[in-house]
Amino acid sequence: KAGVTQTPRYLIKTRGQQVTLSCSPISGHRSVSWYQQTPGQGLQFLFEYFSETQRNKGNFPGRFSGRQFSNSRSEMNVSTLELGDSALYLCASSLATGPSTDTQYFGPGTRLTVL
Amino acid sequence: DQQVKQNSPSLSVQEGRISILNCDYTNSMFDYFLWYKKYPAEGPTFLISISSIKDKNEDGRFTVFLNKSAKHLSLHIVPSQPGDSAVYFCAADRGSTLGRLYFGRGTQLTVWP
């Protein structure tokens, strides 16, 4: 079974621009979570989607948004980029078949650099 | 508010010896714990997990121990191999938080020959 894939792997943008990152979960996985990793803050939760609905959101400004499609693929968008948005953006998928906790499996990440 | 803490940023161990990575948490609502391994420029790779109803889980060279009363868990790697050199993240989950894992800051493990 193919793992979680993320595109693009690397991205360079300038301040003020916007960016869209894509994530394809493991086949059959219905939940997609997004995280931001920076050296200073570690892995911070952005949001989670299940059946095209955002179920949970971390403490990030409204410039960070996302969506999920009917095939469970997900995108996240960052508008009006700031230098501090430079980070590794990771998505993770899980089965989410019931109330108990599922293991999350991560993609390779998208390295975003804002100049 | 760091609810999951890995107080040792680095650990150096000789090949063949035991590596013990530690993790503490503050939220008693956490009911599932995971360890991930991460190489530079890659996403975290799931290693092993443990439910709060257990105190030990083993998978090959990796064993995770959970001490709920102390809110502490540890990952034991025996024997350690140079390929184990990576950053190890401890993560915790509450069943009600819908897809959110709480991560520690990670411990860089270096296994030298």
PDB file of C-alpha atoms in Angstrom:
ATOM      1  CA  LYS A   1       0.000   0.000   0.000  1.00  0.00           C
ATOM      2  CA  ALA A   2       1.377   3.410  -0.914  1.00  0.00           C
ATOM      3  CA  GLY A   3       2.165   5.760   1.935  1.00  0.00           C
ATOM      4  CA  VAL A   4       1.114   9.341   2.465  1.00  0.00           C
ATOM      5  CA  THR A   5       2.302  11.580  -0.338  1.00  0.00           C
ATOM      6  CA  GLN A   6       2.790  15.317  -0.269  1.00  0.00           C
ATOM      7  CA  THR A   7       3.433  17.740  -3.091  1.00  0.00           C
ATOM      8  CA  PRO A   8       5.453  19.715  -3.706  1.00  0.00           C
ATOM      9  CA  ARG A   9       8.391  18.605  -1.575  1.00  0.00           C
ATOM     10  CA  TYR A  10      10.084  22.011  -1.662  1.00  0.00           C
ATOM     11  CA  LEU A  11       8.721  25.462  -2.224  1.00  0.00           C
ATOM     12  CA  ILE A  12      10.205  28.943  -2.166  1.00  0.00           C
ATOM     13  CA  LYS A  13       7.906  31.942  -1.944  1.00  0.00           C
ATOM     14  CA  THR A  14       8.213  35.604  -1.082  1.00  0.00           C
ATOM     15  CA  ARG A  15       6.439  37.517   1.650  1.00  0.00           C
ATOM     16  CA  GLY A  16       2.869  38.403   0.818  1.00  0.00           C
ATOM     17  CA  GLN A  17       2.334  35.547  -1.599  1.00  0.00           C
ATOM     18  CA  GLN A  18       0.043  32.613  -0.976  1.00  0.00           C
ATOM     19  CA  VAL A  19       0.754  28.913  -1.229  1.00  0.00           C
ATOM     20  CA  THR A  20      -1.213  25.680  -1.563  1.00  0.00           C
ATOM     21  CA  LEU A  21       0.134  22.352  -0.371  1.00  0.00           C
ATOM     22  CA  SER A  22      -1.346  18.987  -1.236  1.00  0.00           C
ATOM     23  CA  CYS A  23      -1.624  15.716   0.658  1.00  0.00           C
ATOM     24  CA  SER A  24      -2.839  12.303  -0.509  1.00  0.00           C
ATOM     25  CA  PRO A  25      -3.574   9.954   2.389  1.00  0.00           C
ATOM     26  CA  ILE A  26      -3.039   6.224   2.524  1.00  0.00           C
ATOM     27  CA  SER A  27      -5.779   4.441   0.607  1.00  0.00           C
ATOM     28  CA  GLY A  28      -8.769   3.876   2.875  1.00  0.00           C
ATOM     29  CA  HIS A  29      -7.735   6.476   5.415  1.00  0.00           C
ATOM     30  CA  ARG A  30     -10.411   9.064   6.007  1.00  0.00           C
ATOM     31  CA  SER A  31      -8.765  11.476   8.414  1.00  0.00           C
ATOM     32  CA  VAL A  32      -6.039  13.914   7.442  1.00  0.00           C
ATOM     33  CA  SER A  33      -4.199  16.057   9.985  1.00  0.00           C
ATOM     34  CA  TRP A  34      -1.746  18.850   9.234  1.00  0.00           C
ATOM     35  CA  TYR A  35       1.228  19.923  11.359  1.00  0.00           C
ATOM     36  CA  GLN A  36       3.843  22.629  11.155  1.00  0.00           C
ATOM     37  CA  GLN A  37       7.361  21.812  12.281  1.00  0.00           C
ATOM     38  CA  THR A  38       9.826  24.543  13.139  1.00  0.00           C
ATOM     39  CA  PRO A  39      13.069  24.324  15.129  1.00  0.00           C
ATOM     40  CA  GLY A  40      11.747  26.593  17.847  1.00  0.00           C
ATOM     41  CA  GLN A  41       8.231  25.201  18.295  1.00  0.00           C
ATOM     42  CA  GLY A  42       8.493  21.548  17.328  1.00  0.00           C
ATOM     43  CA  LEU A  43       5.441  19.917  15.743  1.00  0.00           C
ATOM     44  CA  GLN A  44       2.363  22.092  16.067  1.00  0.00           C
ATOM     45  CA  PHE A  45      -1.111  20.916  15.098  1.00  0.00           C
ATOM     46  CA  LEU A  46      -2.826  22.981  12.399  1.00  0.00           C
ATOM     47  CA  PHE A  47      -6.129  21.213  11.682  1.00  0.00           C
ATOM     48  CA  GLU A  48      -7.793  17.899  10.973  1.00  0.00           C
ATOM     49  CA  TYR A  49     -10.295  16.898   8.311  1.00  0.00           C
ATOM     50  CA  PHE A  50     -12.642  13.965   8.120  1.00  0.00           C
ATOM     51  CA  SER A  51     -15.269  13.400   5.428  1.00  0.00           C
ATOM     52  CA  GLU A  52     -14.608  16.828   3.947  1.00  0.00           C
ATOM     53  CA  THR A  53     -15.270  18.526   7.301  1.00  0.00           C
ATOM     54  CA  GLN A  54     -12.811  20.280   9.551  1.00  0.00           C
ATOM     55  CA  ARG A  55     -13.278  18.652  12.938  1.00  0.00           C
ATOM     56  CA  ASN A  56     -10.449  20.228  14.859  1.00  0.00           C
ATOM     57  CA  LYS A  57      -8.261  23.291  14.599  1.00  0.00           C
ATOM     58  CA  GLY A  58      -5.074  24.340  16.326  1.00  0.00           C
ATOM     59  CA  ASN A  59      -4.020  27.786  17.413  1.00  0.00           C
ATOM     60  CA  PHE A  60      -3.003  29.311  14.090  1.00  0.00           C
ATOM     61  CA  PRO A  61      -4.214  32.535  12.452  1.00  0.00           C
ATOM     62  CA  GLY A  62      -6.919  32.535   9.822  1.00  0.00           C
ATOM     63  CA  ARG A  63      -4.282  32.848   7.086  1.00  0.00           C
ATOM     64  CA  PHE A  64      -3.936  29.083   7.441  1.00  0.00           C
ATOM     65  CA  SER A  65      -6.818  27.160   5.941  1.00  0.00           C
ATOM     66  CA  GLY A  66      -7.498  23.792   4.460  1.00  0.00           C
ATOM     67  CA  ARG A  67     -10.003  21.552   2.829  1.00  0.00           C
ATOM     68  CA  GLN A  68     -10.615  17.919   2.092  1.00  0.00           C
ATOM     69  CA  PHE A  69     -12.065  16.401  -1.028  1.00  0.00           C
ATOM     70  CA  SER A  70     -14.436  13.469  -1.417  1.00  0.00           C
ATOM     71  CA  ASN A  71     -11.504  11.134  -2.162  1.00  0.00           C
ATOM     72  CA  SER A  72      -9.935  12.170   1.195  1.00  0.00           C
ATOM     73  CA  ARG A  73      -7.134  14.123  -0.465  1.00  0.00           C
ATOM     74  CA  SER A  74      -6.469  17.361   1.379  1.00  0.00           C
ATOM     75  CA  GLU A  75      -4.984  20.738   0.664  1.00  0.00           C
ATOM     76  CA  MET A  76      -3.813  23.471   2.949  1.00  0.00           C
ATOM     77  CA  ASN A  77      -3.444  27.077   1.984  1.00  0.00           C
ATOM     78  CA  VAL A  78      -1.430  29.854   3.568  1.00  0.00           C
ATOM     79  CA  SER A  79      -2.213  33.375   2.439  1.00  0.00           C
ATOM     80  CA  THR A  80      -0.157  36.544   2.864  1.00  0.00           C
ATOM     81  CA  LEU A  81       2.995  34.614   3.690  1.00  0.00           C
ATOM     82  CA  GLU A  82       5.276  35.843   6.442  1.00  0.00           C
ATOM     83  CA  LEU A  83       8.913  35.009   7.074  1.00  0.00           C
ATOM     84  CA  GLY A  84       7.862  33.051  10.155  1.00  0.00           C
ATOM     85  CA  ASP A  85       5.818  30.672   8.013  1.00  0.00           C
ATOM     86  CA  SER A  86       9.028  29.048   6.820  1.00  0.00           C
ATOM     87  CA  ALA A  87       8.725  25.503   8.098  1.00  0.00           C
ATOM     88  CA  LEU A  88       8.257  21.864   7.265  1.00  0.00           C
ATOM     89  CA  TYR A  89       4.561  21.178   6.743  1.00  0.00           C
ATOM     90  CA  LEU A  90       3.555  17.619   7.461  1.00  0.00           C
ATOM     91  CA  CYS A  91       0.344  15.828   6.845  1.00  0.00           C
ATOM     92  CA  ALA A  92      -0.693  12.590   8.481  1.00  0.00           C
ATOM     93  CA  SER A  93      -3.522  10.207   7.734  1.00  0.00           C
ATOM     94  CA  SER A  94      -5.380   7.686   9.856  1.00  0.00           C
ATOM     95  CA  LEU A  95      -8.271   5.276   9.423  1.00  0.00           C
ATOM     96  CA  ALA A  96     -10.626   7.027  11.877  1.00  0.00           C
ATOM     97  CA  THR A  97     -13.075   4.119  11.807  1.00  0.00           C
ATOM     98  CA  GLY A  98     -14.294   4.468  15.370  1.00  0.00           C
ATOM     99  CA  PRO A  99     -14.093   6.347  18.630  1.00  0.00           C
ATOM    100  CA  SER A 100     -10.776   4.851  19.700  1.00  0.00           C
ATOM    101  CA  THR A 101      -7.491   6.421  18.778  1.00  0.00           C
ATOM    102  CA  ASP A 102      -5.851   5.598  15.471  1.00  0.00           C
ATOM    103  CA  THR A 103      -2.203   5.700  14.610  1.00  0.00           C
ATOM    104  CA  GLN A 104      -1.290   8.599  12.368  1.00  0.00           C
ATOM    105  CA  TYR A 105       1.053   7.969   9.461  1.00  0.00           C
ATOM    106  CA  PHE A 106       3.031  10.882   8.141  1.00  0.00           C
ATOM    107  CA  GLY A 107       4.043  11.988   4.696  1.00  0.00           C
ATOM    108  CA  PRO A 108       7.535  13.267   3.842  1.00  0.00           C
ATOM    109  CA  GLY A 109       6.508  16.890   4.278  1.00  0.00           C
ATOM    110  CA  THR A 110       6.710  20.055   2.218  1.00  0.00           C
ATOM    111  CA  ARG A 111       9.616  22.349   3.045  1.00  0.00           C
ATOM    112  CA  LEU A 112       8.374  25.928   2.615  1.00  0.00           C
ATOM    113  CA  THR A 113      10.863  28.774   2.567  1.00  0.00           C
ATOM    114  CA  VAL A 114       9.566  32.340   2.635  1.00  0.00           C
ATOM    115  CA  LEU A 115      12.010  35.022   1.488  1.00  0.00           C
TER     116      LEU A 115
ATOM    117  CA  ASP B   1       1.731  24.953  27.136  1.00  0.00           C
ATOM    118  CA  GLN B   2       3.899  21.919  26.490  1.00  0.00           C
ATOM    119  CA  GLN B   3       1.823  18.951  27.603  1.00  0.00           C
ATOM    120  CA  VAL B   4       4.361  16.398  26.400  1.00  0.00           C
ATOM    121  CA  LYS B   5       7.975  16.885  27.370  1.00  0.00           C
ATOM    122  CA  GLN B   6      11.189  15.260  26.313  1.00  0.00           C
ATOM    123  CA  ASN B   7      13.730  16.787  28.615  1.00  0.00           C
ATOM    124  CA  SER B   8      16.817  15.324  26.990  1.00  0.00           C
ATOM    125  CA  PRO B   9      17.496  16.967  23.626  1.00  0.00           C
ATOM    126  CA  SER B  10      20.210  14.457  22.837  1.00  0.00           C
ATOM    127  CA  LEU B  11      21.465  11.000  23.759  1.00  0.00           C
ATOM    128  CA  SER B  12      24.636   9.251  22.665  1.00  0.00           C
ATOM    129  CA  VAL B  13      24.956   5.461  22.950  1.00  0.00           C
ATOM    130  CA  GLN B  14      27.461   2.900  21.785  1.00  0.00           C
ATOM    131  CA  GLU B  15      26.363   0.314  19.252  1.00  0.00           C
ATOM    132  CA  GLY B  16      25.024  -2.844  20.899  1.00  0.00           C
ATOM    133  CA  ARG B  17      24.069  -1.082  24.127  1.00  0.00           C
ATOM    134  CA  ILE B  18      20.605  -0.100  25.294  1.00  0.00           C
ATOM    135  CA  SER B  19      19.140   3.291  24.384  1.00  0.00           C
ATOM    136  CA  ILE B  20      16.526   4.677  26.764  1.00  0.00           C
ATOM    137  CA  LEU B  21      14.515   7.679  25.657  1.00  0.00           C
ATOM    138  CA  ASN B  22      12.223   9.336  28.152  1.00  0.00           C
ATOM    139  CA  CYS B  23       9.018  11.300  27.910  1.00  0.00           C
ATOM    140  CA  ASP B  24       6.793  12.976  30.504  1.00  0.00           C
ATOM    141  CA  TYR B  25       3.283  14.282  30.111  1.00  0.00           C
ATOM    142  CA  THR B  26       1.056  16.489  32.194  1.00  0.00           C
ATOM    143  CA  ASN B  27      -2.450  15.751  30.936  1.00  0.00           C
ATOM    144  CA  SER B  28      -4.039  12.774  32.676  1.00  0.00           C
ATOM    145  CA  MET B  29      -6.645  12.581  29.890  1.00  0.00           C
ATOM    146  CA  PHE B  30      -4.095  11.206  27.430  1.00  0.00           C
ATOM    147  CA  ASP B  31      -4.965   7.597  26.672  1.00  0.00           C
ATOM    148  CA  TYR B  32      -2.714   6.637  23.791  1.00  0.00           C
ATOM    149  CA  PHE B  33       0.980   7.217  23.326  1.00  0.00           C
ATOM    150  CA  LEU B  34       3.196   6.860  20.285  1.00  0.00           C
ATOM    151  CA  TRP B  35       6.854   7.045  19.386  1.00  0.00           C
ATOM    152  CA  TYR B  36       8.010   8.305  16.027  1.00  0.00           C
ATOM    153  CA  LYS B  37      11.460   8.334  14.485  1.00  0.00           C
ATOM    154  CA  LYS B  38      12.488  11.114  12.142  1.00  0.00           C
ATOM    155  CA  TYR B  39      15.395  11.530   9.773  1.00  0.00           C
ATOM    156  CA  PRO B  40      16.288  14.974   8.399  1.00  0.00           C
ATOM    157  CA  ALA B  41      14.119  16.125   5.490  1.00  0.00           C
ATOM    158  CA  GLU B  42      11.684  13.234   6.002  1.00  0.00           C
ATOM    159  CA  GLY B  43       8.378  12.882   7.794  1.00  0.00           C
ATOM    160  CA  PRO B  44       8.136  11.066  11.138  1.00  0.00           C
ATOM    161  CA  THR B  45       7.924   7.291  10.872  1.00  0.00           C
ATOM    162  CA  PHE B  46       5.683   5.459  13.325  1.00  0.00           C
ATOM    163  CA  LEU B  47       7.622   3.096  15.585  1.00  0.00           C
ATOM    164  CA  ILE B  48       5.488   1.777  18.386  1.00  0.00           C
ATOM    165  CA  SER B  49       2.485   2.750  20.472  1.00  0.00           C
ATOM    166  CA  ILE B  50       0.879   1.908  23.781  1.00  0.00           C
ATOM    167  CA  SER B  51      -2.611   2.271  25.149  1.00  0.00           C
ATOM    168  CA  SER B  52      -3.115   3.602  28.649  1.00  0.00           C
ATOM    169  CA  ILE B  53      -4.612   0.258  29.703  1.00  0.00           C
ATOM    170  CA  LYS B  54      -1.205  -1.377  29.273  1.00  0.00           C
ATOM    171  CA  ASP B  55       2.136  -0.748  30.919  1.00  0.00           C
ATOM    172  CA  LYS B  56       4.375  -2.347  28.314  1.00  0.00           C
ATOM    173  CA  ASN B  57       4.404  -3.001  24.602  1.00  0.00           C
ATOM    174  CA  GLU B  58       7.153  -4.736  22.688  1.00  0.00           C
ATOM    175  CA  ASP B  59       8.005  -4.903  19.007  1.00  0.00           C
ATOM    176  CA  GLY B  60      11.308  -6.470  18.109  1.00  0.00           C
ATOM    177  CA  ARG B  61      14.130  -4.324  19.451  1.00  0.00           C
ATOM    178  CA  PHE B  62      11.720  -1.632  20.631  1.00  0.00           C
ATOM    179  CA  THR B  63       9.854  -1.668  23.929  1.00  0.00           C
ATOM    180  CA  VAL B  64       7.729   1.122  25.335  1.00  0.00           C
ATOM    181  CA  PHE B  65       6.967   1.325  29.052  1.00  0.00           C
ATOM    182  CA  LEU B  66       4.176   3.417  30.501  1.00  0.00           C
ATOM    183  CA  ASN B  67       3.971   4.526  34.129  1.00  0.00           C
ATOM    184  CA  LYS B  68       0.634   6.273  34.457  1.00  0.00           C
ATOM    185  CA  SER B  69       1.021   7.248  38.077  1.00  0.00           C
ATOM    186  CA  ALA B  70       4.250   9.079  37.238  1.00  0.00           C
ATOM    187  CA  LYS B  71       2.905  10.290  33.870  1.00  0.00           C
ATOM    188  CA  HIS B  72       6.049   8.950  32.293  1.00  0.00           C
ATOM    189  CA  LEU B  73       6.883   6.738  29.370  1.00  0.00           C
ATOM    190  CA  SER B  74      10.114   5.460  27.965  1.00  0.00           C
ATOM    191  CA  LEU B  75      11.321   3.818  24.788  1.00  0.00           C
ATOM    192  CA  HIS B  76      13.988   1.151  25.065  1.00  0.00           C
ATOM    193  CA  ILE B  77      15.995   0.112  22.029  1.00  0.00           C
ATOM    194  CA  VAL B  78      18.030  -3.056  22.466  1.00  0.00           C
ATOM    195  CA  PRO B  79      20.525  -3.541  20.948  1.00  0.00           C
ATOM    196  CA  SER B  80      21.115  -0.093  19.505  1.00  0.00           C
ATOM    197  CA  GLN B  81      22.381   0.118  15.938  1.00  0.00           C
ATOM    198  CA  PRO B  82      23.973   3.002  14.002  1.00  0.00           C
ATOM    199  CA  GLY B  83      20.884   3.095  11.750  1.00  0.00           C
ATOM    200  CA  ASP B  84      18.828   4.027  14.801  1.00  0.00           C
ATOM    201  CA  SER B  85      20.490   7.439  14.840  1.00  0.00           C
ATOM    202  CA  ALA B  86      17.618   9.889  14.326  1.00  0.00           C
ATOM    203  CA  VAL B  87      15.339  12.238  16.224  1.00  0.00           C
ATOM    204  CA  TYR B  88      12.738  10.415  18.318  1.00  0.00           C
ATOM    205  CA  PHE B  89       9.435  12.078  19.095  1.00  0.00           C
ATOM    206  CA  CYS B  90       7.048  11.087  21.806  1.00  0.00           C
ATOM    207  CA  ALA B  91       3.382  11.865  21.080  1.00  0.00           C
ATOM    208  CA  ALA B  92       0.165  11.579  23.032  1.00  0.00           C
ATOM    209  CA  ASP B  93      -3.494  11.547  22.156  1.00  0.00           C
ATOM    210  CA  ARG B  94      -6.811  12.064  23.873  1.00  0.00           C
ATOM    211  CA  GLY B  95      -9.672  10.211  22.261  1.00  0.00           C
ATOM    212  CA  SER B  96     -11.780  13.345  22.183  1.00  0.00           C
ATOM    213  CA  THR B  97      -9.335  15.578  20.341  1.00  0.00           C
ATOM    214  CA  LEU B  98     -10.086  14.291  16.866  1.00  0.00           C
ATOM    215  CA  GLY B  99      -6.888  13.773  14.981  1.00  0.00           C
ATOM    216  CA  ARG B 100      -4.649  15.908  17.132  1.00  0.00           C
ATOM    217  CA  LEU B 101      -1.410  14.514  18.517  1.00  0.00           C
ATOM    218  CA  TYR B 102       0.576  16.379  21.140  1.00  0.00           C
ATOM    219  CA  PHE B 103       4.290  16.078  20.493  1.00  0.00           C
ATOM    220  CA  GLY B 104       7.387  16.442  22.581  1.00  0.00           C
ATOM    221  CA  ARG B 105      10.291  18.448  21.174  1.00  0.00           C
ATOM    222  CA  GLY B 106      12.247  15.314  20.318  1.00  0.00           C
ATOM    223  CA  THR B 107      15.475  13.625  21.381  1.00  0.00           C
ATOM    224  CA  GLN B 108      18.389  13.272  18.974  1.00  0.00           C
ATOM    225  CA  LEU B 109      19.769   9.754  19.369  1.00  0.00           C
ATOM    226  CA  THR B 110      23.279   9.086  18.113  1.00  0.00           C
ATOM    227  CA  VAL B 111      24.509   5.500  18.058  1.00  0.00           C
ATOM    228  CA  TRP B 112      28.252   5.274  17.527  1.00  0.00           C
ATOM    229  CA  PRO B 113      30.228   2.179  16.524  1.00  0.00           C
TER     230      PRO B 113
END
